[in-house]
Tab-separated table of C-alpha atoms and ligand atoms in Angstrom:
chain	number	residue	atom	x	y	z
A	181	MET	CA	12.652	22.603	-8.337
A	182	SER	CA	12.980	26.013	-10.098
A	183	GLN	CA	9.308	28.661	-10.913
A	184	GLN	CA	12.200	29.225	-14.334
A	185	ILE	CA	12.119	26.108	-15.927
A	186	LEU	CA	8.741	24.705	-17.932
A	187	SER	CA	9.259	20.734	-17.829
A	188	ILE	CA	8.163	19.101	-20.998
A	189	ILE	CA	7.261	15.234	-20.207
A	190	VAL	CA	6.526	13.474	-23.345
A	191	PRO	CA	6.121	9.663	-22.610
A	192	CYS	CA	7.370	7.566	-26.281
A	193	TYR	CA	6.587	4.159	-27.432
A	194	ASN	CA	7.868	3.549	-31.110
A	195	GLU	CA	7.663	7.214	-31.710
A	196	GLU	CA	10.889	7.754	-33.730
A	197	GLU	CA	9.070	9.604	-36.597
A	198	SER	CA	6.957	11.801	-33.971
A	199	VAL	CA	10.010	12.723	-31.716
A	200	PRO	CA	11.932	14.698	-34.433
A	201	LEU	CA	8.900	16.106	-35.428
A	202	PHE	CA	7.394	17.178	-31.980
A	203	TYR	CA	10.986	18.456	-30.810
A	204	ALA	CA	11.042	21.242	-33.715
A	205	GLU	CA	7.515	22.133	-33.148
A	206	ALA	CA	7.648	22.326	-29.218
A	207	ASP	CA	11.134	24.484	-29.532
A	208	LYS	CA	9.001	27.327	-31.193
A	209	GLN	CA	7.610	27.874	-27.893
A	210	THR	CA	11.120	28.495	-26.850
A	211	ALA	CA	11.676	32.090	-27.607
A	212	PHE	CA	8.079	33.187	-25.859
A	213	PHE	CA	9.312	31.356	-22.476
A	214	ARG	CA	12.654	33.141	-22.635
A	215	GLU	CA	10.837	36.427	-22.511
A	216	ASN	CA	8.756	35.451	-19.725
A	217	GLY	CA	12.234	34.375	-17.894
A	218	VAL	CA	11.075	30.407	-18.018
A	219	GLU	CA	13.606	28.041	-19.772
A	220	LEU	CA	12.170	24.359	-21.302
A	221	GLU	CA	12.912	21.571	-20.054
A	222	PHE	CA	11.963	18.432	-22.073
A	223	ILE	CA	12.050	14.886	-20.657
A	224	PHE	CA	11.331	12.598	-23.330
A	225	VAL	CA	10.180	9.101	-21.476
A	226	ASP	CA	10.834	5.687	-23.160
A	227	ASP	CA	8.780	3.367	-22.407
A	228	GLY	CA	10.434	-0.256	-23.698
A	229	SER	CA	10.532	1.225	-27.580
A	230	ARG	CA	11.531	-1.344	-29.777
A	231	ASP	CA	12.113	0.846	-32.387
A	232	LYS	CA	15.093	3.962	-32.762
A	233	THR	CA	12.960	6.464	-30.597
A	234	VAL	CA	16.191	6.099	-28.111
A	235	GLU	CA	18.957	7.128	-30.363
A	236	VAL	CA	16.401	9.846	-31.703
A	237	VAL	CA	16.454	11.175	-28.630
A	238	LYS	CA	19.542	10.924	-27.636
A	239	LYS	CA	20.870	12.885	-30.597
A	240	LEU	CA	18.719	15.741	-29.878
A	241	ARG	CA	20.534	15.915	-26.389
A	242	GLU	CA	23.911	16.359	-28.551
A	243	SER	CA	22.643	19.462	-29.528
A	244	ASP	CA	20.916	20.225	-27.077
A	245	GLU	CA	21.609	20.239	-22.800
A	246	ARG	CA	17.198	20.367	-22.208
A	247	VAL	CA	16.638	17.537	-23.766
A	248	HIS	CA	16.248	14.763	-20.851
A	249	LEU	CA	15.601	10.984	-21.377
A	250	ILE	CA	14.348	8.218	-19.247
A	251	SER	CA	14.655	4.882	-20.775
A	252	PHE	CA	12.268	1.967	-19.650
A	253	SER	CA	13.752	-1.762	-19.654
A	254	ARG	CA	10.119	-2.658	-21.283
A	255	ASN	CA	7.041	-1.438	-21.738
A	256	PHE	CA	5.467	-0.390	-18.596
A	257	GLY	CA	2.611	1.843	-20.058
A	258	LYS	CA	1.910	5.200	-20.716
A	259	GLU	CA	0.680	5.723	-16.893
A	260	ALA	CA	4.407	4.689	-15.605
A	261	ALA	CA	5.698	7.042	-17.930
A	262	ILE	CA	3.798	9.710	-17.119
A	263	LEU	CA	4.473	9.065	-13.144
A	264	ALA	CA	8.599	8.778	-14.016
A	265	GLY	CA	8.631	11.864	-15.861
A	266	LEU	CA	6.426	13.591	-12.910
A	267	GLU	CA	9.514	12.567	-10.709
A	268	LYS	CA	11.829	13.380	-13.190
A	269	ALA	CA	11.246	16.938	-13.540
A	270	GLU	CA	12.825	20.061	-12.050
A	271	GLY	CA	10.315	22.242	-13.055
A	272	GLY	CA	8.087	24.850	-11.588
A	273	PHE	CA	5.813	24.358	-14.181
A	274	VAL	CA	4.531	20.841	-15.737
A	275	THR	CA	2.911	19.690	-18.689
A	276	LEU	CA	1.990	16.272	-20.134
A	277	MET	CA	2.372	16.275	-23.694
A	278	ASP	CA	1.794	12.917	-26.700
A	279	ALA	CA	4.475	12.549	-28.910
A	280	ASP	CA	2.249	12.725	-32.118
A	281	LEU	CA	1.257	16.159	-31.209
A	282	GLN	CA	-1.836	15.702	-31.064
A	283	ASP	CA	-1.534	18.184	-28.257
A	284	PRO	CA	-0.474	21.024	-30.081
A	285	PRO	CA	2.137	22.983	-28.497
A	286	ALA	CA	1.772	26.176	-29.820
A	287	LEU	CA	-1.685	26.117	-26.800
A	288	LEU	CA	1.565	26.377	-24.626
A	289	PRO	CA	1.671	30.235	-23.823
A	290	GLN	CA	-1.881	30.364	-23.316
A	291	MET	CA	-1.769	27.487	-20.596
A	292	TYR	CA	0.989	29.422	-18.953
A	293	SER	CA	-0.806	32.319	-18.786
A	294	HIS	CA	-3.908	30.961	-17.526
A	295	ILE	CA	-1.756	30.128	-14.931
A	296	THR	CA	0.437	33.190	-13.854
A	297	LYS	CA	-2.056	35.839	-15.107
A	298	ASP	CA	-5.514	34.569	-14.154
A	299	GLY	CA	-4.385	32.139	-10.882
A	300	PHE	CA	-5.585	28.736	-12.190
A	301	ASP	CA	-3.198	25.677	-10.537
A	302	CYS	CA	-3.386	23.879	-13.748
A	303	VAL	CA	-4.950	24.260	-17.295
A	304	ALA	CA	-6.762	20.931	-19.186
A	305	THR	CA	-7.857	20.061	-22.324
A	306	ARG	CA	-10.247	18.063	-23.710
A	307	ARG	CA	-11.317	17.462	-27.492
A	308	VAL	CA	-15.277	18.380	-28.261
A	309	ASP	CA	-15.220	15.877	-30.860
A	310	ARG	CA	-13.542	12.394	-31.756
A	311	LYS	CA	-13.122	12.951	-35.448
A	312	GLY	CA	-11.055	10.334	-37.314
A	313	GLU	CA	-11.710	7.675	-34.760
A	314	PRO	CA	-13.354	4.772	-35.103
A	315	PRO	CA	-17.087	4.702	-34.054
A	316	ILE	CA	-17.294	1.618	-31.842
A	317	ARG	CA	-14.825	3.088	-29.925
A	318	SER	CA	-16.178	6.231	-29.606
A	319	TRP	CA	-18.983	4.552	-29.246
A	320	PHE	CA	-18.009	2.623	-26.073
A	321	ALA	CA	-15.595	5.972	-24.566
A	322	ARG	CA	-18.717	7.774	-24.319
A	323	ARG	CA	-20.971	4.464	-22.373
A	324	PHE	CA	-17.882	4.554	-20.303
A	325	TYR	CA	-17.697	7.910	-19.452
A	326	GLY	CA	-21.580	8.003	-18.353
A	327	LEU	CA	-20.448	4.828	-16.467
A	328	MET	CA	-18.030	6.326	-14.436
A	329	ARG	CA	-19.807	9.753	-13.721
A	330	LYS	CA	-22.672	7.279	-12.007
A	331	ILE	CA	-20.124	4.791	-10.461
A	332	SER	CA	-17.456	6.918	-9.161
A	333	THR	CA	-17.721	10.025	-6.738
A	334	THR	CA	-14.436	11.486	-9.003
A	335	GLU	CA	-14.841	13.709	-11.724
A	336	ILE	CA	-14.074	12.156	-14.822
A	337	VAL	CA	-14.124	14.209	-17.697
A	338	ASP	CA	-15.400	13.215	-21.033
A	339	GLY	CA	-12.955	13.743	-24.224
A	340	ALA	CA	-10.265	14.711	-21.449
A	341	ARG	CA	-6.431	14.509	-22.742
A	342	ASP	CA	-3.421	13.878	-20.935
A	343	PHE	CA	-2.504	17.153	-22.150
A	344	ARG	CA	-1.880	19.938	-19.540
A	345	MET	CA	0.191	21.845	-18.175
A	346	MET	CA	0.205	22.024	-14.233
A	347	THR	CA	2.554	24.158	-11.045
A	348	ARG	CA	4.178	22.511	-9.027
A	349	LYS	CA	1.489	22.433	-6.345
A	350	VAL	CA	-0.307	20.152	-8.099
A	351	VAL	CA	2.292	17.806	-9.186
A	352	ASP	CA	3.990	17.269	-5.600
A	353	ALA	CA	-0.308	16.383	-4.881
A	354	ILE	CA	-0.136	13.934	-7.678
A	355	LEU	CA	2.951	12.481	-6.457
A	356	SER	CA	1.802	12.268	-2.995
A	357	MET	CA	-0.299	9.388	-4.327
A	358	LYS	CA	1.326	6.169	-4.385
A	359	GLU	CA	-1.001	4.076	-5.724
A	360	TYR	CA	0.313	0.873	-7.707
A	361	ASN	CA	-2.698	0.976	-10.425
A	362	ARG	CA	-2.313	4.776	-11.599
A	363	PHE	CA	-5.284	5.742	-13.695
A	364	SER	CA	-4.100	9.535	-14.374
A	365	LYS	CA	-7.195	10.819	-15.731
A	366	GLY	CA	-8.649	10.065	-12.321
A	367	ILE	CA	-5.612	10.981	-10.480
A	368	PHE	CA	-6.056	14.240	-11.933
A	369	GLY	CA	-9.600	14.988	-11.198
A	370	TRP	CA	-9.386	13.423	-7.291
A	371	VAL	CA	-6.553	16.046	-6.627
A	372	GLY	CA	-8.846	18.832	-7.352
A	373	TYR	CA	-6.988	22.600	-7.329
A	374	ARG	CA	-8.526	25.628	-9.292
A	375	THR	CA	-8.695	23.942	-13.362
A	376	LYS	CA	-9.064	25.468	-16.646
A	377	TRP	CA	-10.213	23.950	-19.719
A	378	LEU	CA	-9.617	24.311	-22.891
A	379	GLU	CA	-11.001	22.494	-25.619
A	380	TYR	CA	-10.225	21.806	-28.915
A	381	GLU	CA	-11.064	20.018	-32.289
A	382	ASN	CA	-9.235	16.497	-32.352
A	383	ILE	CA	-6.087	16.551	-34.398
A	384	GLN	CA	-4.821	13.431	-36.258
A	385	ARG	CA	-1.702	11.739	-35.381
A	386	ALA	CA	0.912	13.464	-36.896
A	387	ALA	CA	3.405	10.222	-37.770
A	388	GLY	CA	3.095	6.541	-36.779
A	389	GLU	CA	-0.163	5.220	-35.515
A	390	THR	CA	-1.932	4.770	-32.260
A	391	LYS	CA	-0.579	2.558	-29.714
A	392	TRP	CA	-3.961	1.956	-28.344
A	393	SER	CA	-5.992	-1.089	-29.770
A	394	PHE	CA	-9.243	-1.744	-28.562
A	395	TRP	CA	-8.523	-4.294	-26.240
A	396	LYS	CA	-5.804	-2.023	-24.318
A	397	LEU	CA	-8.668	0.673	-24.240
A	398	PHE	CA	-10.853	-1.616	-22.555
A	399	LYS	CA	-9.012	-3.113	-20.100
A	400	TYR	CA	-7.675	0.585	-18.983
A	401	SER	CA	-11.073	1.800	-18.817
A	402	LEU	CA	-11.727	-1.543	-16.342
A	403	GLU	CA	-8.644	-0.039	-14.435
A	404	GLY	CA	-10.049	3.343	-14.291
A	405	ILE	CA	-13.681	1.816	-13.234
A	406	MET	CA	-11.758	-0.047	-10.262
A	407	ALA	CA	-9.322	2.303	-9.674
A	408	PHE	CA	-11.852	4.715	-8.770
A	409	SER	CA	-15.044	2.881	-7.848
A	410	THR	CA	-15.892	0.929	-5.394
A	411	ALA	CA	-19.294	0.389	-6.349
A	412	PRO	CA	-18.800	-3.106	-8.361
A	413	LEU	CA	-18.894	-4.852	-4.576
A	414	ILE	CA	-22.075	-4.087	-3.603
A	415	ILE	CA	-23.497	-5.801	-6.822
A	416	PRO	CA	-23.760	-9.286	-5.161
A	417	LEU	CA	-25.319	-7.272	-1.901
A	418	VAL	CA	-27.997	-5.831	-4.584
A	419	MET	CA	-28.361	-9.104	-6.423
A	420	GLY	CA	-28.888	-11.079	-2.910
A	421	ILE	CA	-31.958	-8.841	-1.819
A	422	ILE	CA	-33.557	-9.616	-5.383
A	423	PHE	CA	-33.054	-13.391	-4.568
A	424	CYS	CA	-34.554	-13.233	-1.494
A	425	ALA	CA	-37.402	-10.786	-2.589
A	426	ALA	CA	-38.027	-13.582	-5.132
A	427	ALA	CA	-37.455	-15.866	-2.707
A	428	ALA	CA	-40.815	-14.580	-0.246
A	429	ALA	CA	-42.831	-14.094	-3.327
A	430	LEU	CA	-42.234	-17.484	-3.789
A	431	LEU	CA	-43.785	-18.682	-0.460
A	432	ILE	CA	-46.903	-16.339	-0.727
A	433	VAL	CA	-47.534	-18.002	-4.153
A	434	SER	CA	-46.833	-21.648	-2.710
A	435	ILE	CA	-48.964	-21.117	0.134
A	436	VAL	CA	-52.229	-19.901	-1.901
A	437	ARG	CA	-51.443	-22.567	-4.270
A	438	GLY	CA	-51.372	-25.249	-1.584
A	439	VAL	CA	-54.149	-23.692	0.239
A	440	MET	CA	-56.173	-24.460	-3.218
A	441	GLY	CA	-54.756	-28.090	-2.820
A	442	PHE	CA	-52.424	-27.836	-5.483
A	443	ASP	CA	-48.866	-29.801	-5.140
A	444	VAL	CA	-46.760	-27.336	-4.351
A	445	GLY	CA	-42.949	-29.201	-3.997
A	446	ILE	CA	-41.350	-27.827	-6.944
A	447	LEU	CA	-42.373	-24.164	-5.481
A	448	ILE	CA	-40.987	-24.640	-2.122
A	449	LEU	CA	-37.829	-26.247	-3.570
A	450	SER	CA	-37.164	-23.129	-5.656
A	451	CYS	CA	-38.518	-20.801	-2.924
A	452	VAL	CA	-35.786	-22.204	-0.835
A	453	ILE	CA	-33.049	-22.281	-4.002
A	454	ALA	CA	-33.635	-18.173	-4.033
A	455	PHE	CA	-33.428	-18.118	-0.751
A	456	VAL	CA	-30.072	-20.272	0.532
A	457	SER	CA	-28.735	-18.363	-2.762
A	458	GLY	CA	-29.572	-14.955	-1.771
A	459	ILE	CA	-28.097	-15.021	1.810
A	460	GLN	CA	-24.812	-16.587	0.366
A	461	LEU	CA	-24.606	-12.932	-2.186
A	462	ALA	CA	-25.549	-10.868	-0.140
A	463	CYS	CA	-23.045	-12.154	2.750
A	464	LEU	CA	-20.475	-11.759	-0.007
A	465	GLY	CA	-21.776	-8.795	-0.857
A	466	ILE	CA	-21.567	-7.509	2.925
A	467	VAL	CA	-17.695	-8.885	2.755
A	468	GLY	CA	-17.684	-6.518	-0.154
A	469	MET	CA	-18.429	-3.587	1.433
A	470	TYR	CA	-15.611	-4.243	4.315
A	471	PHE	CA	-13.301	-4.987	1.317
A	472	SER	CA	-14.039	-1.881	-0.484
A	473	LYS	CA	-12.993	-0.021	2.705
A	474	ILE	CA	-9.783	-1.890	3.643
A	475	TYR	CA	-8.751	-1.279	-0.712
A	476	LEU	CA	-9.676	2.128	-0.027
A	477	GLU	CA	-7.022	1.831	3.291
A	478	VAL	CA	-4.286	0.488	1.610
A	479	LYS	CA	-4.061	2.972	-1.177
A	480	ASN	CA	-2.964	5.374	1.537
A	481	ARG	CA	-4.466	8.228	-0.380
A	482	PRO	CA	-3.869	12.123	1.334
A	483	LYS	CA	-6.557	12.351	3.619
A	484	TYR	CA	-6.895	16.047	2.284
A	485	LEU	CA	-4.908	18.630	0.171
A	486	ILE	CA	-4.517	22.074	0.506
A	487	ARG	CA	-4.890	24.854	-2.021
A	488	GLU	CA	-3.674	27.736	0.506
A	489	GLU	CA	-3.306	28.631	4.334
A	490	PHE	CA	-1.986	31.243	6.516
Z	608	UDP	N1	2.658	5.179	-25.053
Z	608	UDP	C1	3.243	5.325	-24.149
Z	608	UDP	N2	3.432	3.700	-23.364
Z	608	UDP	C2	2.217	2.667	-24.060
Z	608	UDP	C3	1.724	3.503	-25.404
Z	608	UDP	C4	1.473	4.673	-25.832
Z	608	UDP	O1	4.013	5.828	-23.995
Z	608	UDP	O2	2.109	2.007	-23.972
Z	608	UDP	C5	2.493	7.091	-25.263
Z	608	UDP	C6	2.170	7.474	-27.317
Z	608	UDP	O3	3.949	6.998	-27.671
Z	608	UDP	C7	2.172	8.515	-27.168
Z	608	UDP	C8	0.870	8.300	-25.981
Z	608	UDP	O4	1.520	7.490	-25.322
Z	608	UDP	O5	2.961	9.607	-26.873
Z	608	UDP	C9	-0.589	8.741	-26.036
Z	608	UDP	O6	-0.479	7.341	-27.339
Z	608	UDP	P1	-1.469	7.702	-28.992
Z	608	UDP	O7	-1.470	8.550	-29.583
Z	608	UDP	O8	-0.765	6.126	-29.487
Z	608	UDP	O9	-2.621	7.315	-28.034
Z	608	UDP	P2	-4.169	7.994	-28.585
Z	608	UDP	O10	-3.815	9.901	-29.129
Z	608	UDP	O11	-4.546	7.904	-29.912
Z	608	UDP	O12	-5.272	7.996	-27.862
Z	609	MG	MG1	-1.779	10.200	-30.134
């Protein structure tokens, strides 16, 4: 690890067109960082691309020693690419960027100065609008963040991008989270630390097309909910209580109707069915609550993270 290196991690999935554009743009920041005694290090993580991404990165390497490549055996997803990059990064400062130039490298000097001059541990970015995105996707995205705010204790910021610069301390904290199902937006929020948020407007992709289909995003959002909330496990308990309450109401109705001399056979039957279903659901909910504890234990997250100590 070296304080004099800024590692730039770039997950790439079929980005043969974007990689050279990205490299050219990011390389423009070299001068600024050299002035500050910091060298750049590019880590391209090829996430099982089927195009010429690997060849393109190798070509860059021929003329630039700072370029590194990790190439996956197949497509493992962006989360895996981020993790591989973080594990390989040598820098005291690390930044995550998309290959498609939606994360402007021109922001890097500003991010660096927030860390070195203003004492932040981490500079994150969020986009303030979703211009150029299908409206239905934006709608679902907003519902997802709204839901997460309610059911998760971890702060997950709406519009947050993965584009961020972190100190070594933060990177090590992220790496200390060994969980298998990784949802970075949640992990970043979970580790905490002093974070500066920069906002910018959505920028269109430089080349190629988005790798996220609606379906892929939907699955990703379920992953986020399951990784950072155990609230769904309580649903059967709540439903069980509702069913038992309904059974009690039905019982009262049956008694009243019975006293009035009506036939209450069907009512009693409904009452029994509601009660038995309610008990079953409630038991499932109780099991779910213990299950949620086991789930959290198995993740084996650090019990705390220290920012500073004497
Ligand atoms: N990406 C990846 N693996 C995947 C999907 C995407 O490494 O399975 C990379 C992709 O190459 C890009 C970044 O993740 O550098 C963001 O993807 P994209 O631009 O398609 O997402 P969007 O900006 O549309 O949300
Ligand atoms: Mg993109």
